Amino acid sequence: MKLKTDQFSLARQLDLVFKELESELGGLTSGTVFIQIRNNAIGKFGIRHNPIACRNGRLPDEPNGLNAVQLSSFRSMAIEALKFKKYWTHGEISYEFAVRQGIIIVDATLESNYNMANLMIRYPRTANLHTYGELKDLS
């Protein structure tokens, strides 16, 4: 039996995203995890980062990424941030993260998206109105 993403809560889907990204996050100390949501289901997700962090003209020998405790904290903070998502079903959530002095810091940005075509179906235009006439009615 094949499960669909809409059969899982958004928090459970986000948990699956972090499991999928775990090895990549294990090689990074900063970046942005993004998830795109459509009909309360996660579609596209990934990480934006600049993998080349040079100092004094040299690349680091081996990048130190997030450890298990930092990954777990990041995942928990990301799921907790879902509490701020209200009333919208389409959009993007970005989690900007960085490790500073061994502590992971996360900033979440929630972006809702709406489609004007959907509004036009709900609120059909009345006949014989011109654009300028509509603007007068709004003031």
mmCIF file of C-alpha atoms in Angstrom:
data_model
loop_
_atom_site.group_PDB
_atom_site.id
_atom_site.type_symbol
_atom_site.label_atom_id
_atom_site.label_comp_id
_atom_site.label_asym_id
_atom_site.label_seq_id
_atom_site.Cartn_x
_atom_site.Cartn_y
_atom_site.Cartn_z
ATOM 1 C CA MET A 1 0.000 0.000 0.000
ATOM 2 C CA LYS A 2 1.400 3.381 -1.024
ATOM 3 C CA LEU A 3 1.036 6.227 1.509
ATOM 4 C CA LYS A 4 0.444 9.775 0.383
ATOM 5 C CA THR A 5 1.913 12.826 2.108
ATOM 6 C CA ASP A 6 -1.563 14.167 2.885
ATOM 7 C CA GLN A 7 -2.050 11.124 5.155
ATOM 8 C CA PHE A 8 0.657 12.508 7.484
ATOM 9 C CA SER A 9 0.476 15.623 9.638
ATOM 10 C CA LEU A 10 2.745 18.475 8.574
ATOM 11 C CA ALA A 11 4.873 17.851 11.686
ATOM 12 C CA ARG A 12 5.355 14.191 10.692
ATOM 13 C CA GLN A 13 6.250 15.225 7.133
ATOM 14 C CA LEU A 14 8.809 17.687 8.515
ATOM 15 C CA ASP A 15 10.262 14.906 10.653
ATOM 16 C CA LEU A 16 10.704 12.827 7.477
ATOM 17 C CA VAL A 17 12.404 15.796 5.753
ATOM 18 C CA PHE A 18 14.955 16.050 8.570
ATOM 19 C CA LYS A 19 15.621 12.299 8.412
ATOM 20 C CA GLU A 20 16.270 12.635 4.666
ATOM 21 C CA LEU A 21 18.577 15.655 5.106
ATOM 22 C CA GLU A 22 20.440 14.266 8.134
ATOM 23 C CA SER A 23 23.612 13.219 6.307
ATOM 24 C CA GLU A 24 23.829 16.490 4.370
ATOM 25 C CA LEU A 25 23.263 18.557 7.541
ATOM 26 C CA GLY A 26 25.995 16.495 9.199
ATOM 27 C CA GLY A 27 28.489 18.208 6.888
ATOM 28 C CA LEU A 28 27.258 21.796 7.386
ATOM 29 C CA THR A 29 27.518 24.374 10.147
ATOM 30 C CA SER A 30 25.243 26.942 8.523
ATOM 31 C CA GLY A 31 22.689 27.307 5.765
ATOM 32 C CA THR A 32 18.955 27.379 5.154
ATOM 33 C CA VAL A 33 16.601 24.417 5.126
ATOM 34 C CA PHE A 34 13.537 25.193 3.021
ATOM 35 C CA ILE A 35 10.263 23.359 2.574
ATOM 36 C CA GLN A 36 7.595 24.207 0.032
ATOM 37 C CA ILE A 37 4.023 23.470 1.060
ATOM 38 C CA ARG A 38 1.014 22.954 -1.191
ATOM 39 C CA ASN A 39 -2.344 21.867 0.221
ATOM 40 C CA ASN A 40 -0.654 21.335 3.606
ATOM 41 C CA ALA A 41 1.690 18.756 2.079
ATOM 42 C CA ILE A 42 5.438 19.170 1.676
ATOM 43 C CA GLY A 43 6.539 18.995 -1.921
ATOM 44 C CA LYS A 44 10.016 20.282 -2.665
ATOM 45 C CA PHE A 45 12.543 20.670 0.140
ATOM 46 C CA GLY A 46 16.274 21.050 0.477
ATOM 47 C CA ILE A 47 19.175 23.076 1.797
ATOM 48 C CA ARG A 48 20.623 26.344 0.521
ATOM 49 C CA HIS A 49 24.195 26.937 1.561
ATOM 50 C CA ASN A 50 27.535 28.220 0.458
ATOM 51 C CA PRO A 51 29.824 25.219 0.885
ATOM 52 C CA ILE A 52 33.054 27.155 0.433
ATOM 53 C CA ALA A 53 33.909 28.981 3.650
ATOM 54 C CA CYS A 54 37.503 30.169 3.350
ATOM 55 C CA ARG A 55 39.642 31.912 5.932
ATOM 56 C CA ASN A 56 42.966 33.518 5.172
ATOM 57 C CA GLY A 57 42.797 32.165 1.625
ATOM 58 C CA ARG A 58 42.526 28.525 2.744
ATOM 59 C CA LEU A 59 39.737 25.990 2.687
ATOM 60 C CA PRO A 60 39.113 24.016 5.878
ATOM 61 C CA ASP A 61 40.524 20.472 5.861
ATOM 62 C CA GLU A 62 37.251 18.813 6.800
ATOM 63 C CA PRO A 63 34.013 20.651 7.367
ATOM 64 C CA ASN A 64 32.591 20.106 10.842
ATOM 65 C CA GLY A 65 28.854 19.711 10.508
ATOM 66 C CA LEU A 66 25.968 19.399 12.912
ATOM 67 C CA ASN A 67 26.349 16.678 15.527
ATOM 68 C CA ALA A 68 23.514 14.403 16.709
ATOM 69 C CA VAL A 69 22.453 16.716 19.561
ATOM 70 C CA GLN A 70 22.429 19.789 17.287
ATOM 71 C CA LEU A 71 20.450 17.884 14.628
ATOM 72 C CA SER A 72 17.884 16.828 17.222
ATOM 73 C CA SER A 73 17.588 20.390 18.564
ATOM 74 C CA PHE A 74 17.224 21.776 15.034
ATOM 75 C CA ARG A 75 14.488 19.261 14.198
ATOM 76 C CA SER A 76 12.615 20.055 17.442
ATOM 77 C CA MET A 77 12.819 23.826 16.851
ATOM 78 C CA ALA A 78 11.632 23.402 13.248
ATOM 79 C CA ILE A 79 8.603 21.375 14.320
ATOM 80 C CA GLU A 80 7.871 23.821 17.149
ATOM 81 C CA ALA A 81 7.874 26.712 14.642
ATOM 82 C CA LEU A 82 4.916 25.078 12.858
ATOM 83 C CA LYS A 83 2.729 26.427 15.683
ATOM 84 C CA PHE A 84 3.076 29.853 14.062
ATOM 85 C CA LYS A 85 1.608 28.622 10.759
ATOM 86 C CA LYS A 86 -2.022 29.722 10.835
ATOM 87 C CA TYR A 87 -4.837 29.523 8.298
ATOM 88 C CA TRP A 88 -2.755 29.000 5.160
ATOM 89 C CA THR A 89 -2.217 25.864 3.108
ATOM 90 C CA HIS A 90 0.302 26.993 0.472
ATOM 91 C CA GLY A 91 3.708 28.599 0.987
ATOM 92 C CA GLU A 92 7.275 28.079 2.118
ATOM 93 C CA ILE A 93 9.024 27.768 5.438
ATOM 94 C CA SER A 94 12.733 28.553 5.661
ATOM 95 C CA TYR A 95 14.898 27.630 8.623
ATOM 96 C CA GLU A 96 18.162 29.568 8.633
ATOM 97 C CA PHE A 97 20.662 27.877 10.920
ATOM 98 C CA ALA A 98 24.196 28.426 12.178
ATOM 99 C CA VAL A 99 26.399 26.921 14.862
ATOM 100 C CA ARG A 100 27.935 29.533 17.149
ATOM 101 C CA GLN A 101 30.219 28.436 19.982
ATOM 102 C CA GLY A 102 28.842 24.899 19.763
ATOM 103 C CA ILE A 103 25.181 25.976 19.986
ATOM 104 C CA ILE A 104 22.796 25.804 17.032
ATOM 105 C CA ILE A 105 20.801 28.961 16.347
ATOM 106 C CA VAL A 106 17.694 28.738 14.141
ATOM 107 C CA ASP A 107 15.535 31.497 12.634
ATOM 108 C CA ALA A 108 12.285 30.446 10.969
ATOM 109 C CA THR A 109 10.563 32.423 8.220
ATOM 110 C CA LEU A 110 7.020 31.437 7.261
ATOM 111 C CA GLU A 111 5.738 32.603 3.882
ATOM 112 C CA SER A 112 2.113 32.116 2.866
ATOM 113 C CA ASN A 113 1.170 32.020 -0.826
ATOM 114 C CA TYR A 114 -2.249 32.733 -2.301
ATOM 115 C CA ASN A 115 -3.531 32.475 -5.856
ATOM 116 C CA MET A 116 -5.608 35.326 -7.278
ATOM 117 C CA ALA A 117 -7.339 32.932 -9.695
ATOM 118 C CA ASN A 118 -8.857 31.125 -6.699
ATOM 119 C CA LEU A 119 -10.243 34.418 -5.375
ATOM 120 C CA MET A 120 -11.763 35.232 -8.744
ATOM 121 C CA ILE A 121 -13.737 31.983 -8.580
ATOM 122 C CA ARG A 122 -15.002 32.810 -5.072
ATOM 123 C CA TYR A 123 -15.689 36.475 -5.784
ATOM 124 C CA PRO A 124 -16.775 36.750 -9.430
ATOM 125 C CA ARG A 125 -16.646 40.144 -11.094
ATOM 126 C CA THR A 126 -19.867 41.955 -11.773
ATOM 127 C CA ALA A 127 -20.621 42.764 -15.395
ATOM 128 C CA ASN A 128 -19.828 46.067 -17.129
ATOM 129 C CA LEU A 129 -17.334 47.422 -14.612
ATOM 130 C CA HIS A 130 -14.186 49.128 -15.742
ATOM 131 C CA THR A 131 -10.929 49.112 -13.821
ATOM 132 C CA TYR A 132 -11.167 52.799 -12.919
ATOM 133 C CA GLY A 133 -14.745 52.422 -11.733
ATOM 134 C CA GLU A 134 -13.665 49.589 -9.448
ATOM 135 C CA LEU A 135 -10.938 51.758 -7.945
ATOM 136 C CA LYS A 136 -13.484 54.457 -7.039
ATOM 137 C CA ASP A 137 -15.617 51.823 -5.299
ATOM 138 C CA LEU A 138 -12.672 50.784 -3.116
ATOM 139 C CA SER A 139 -11.991 54.214 -1.651
#
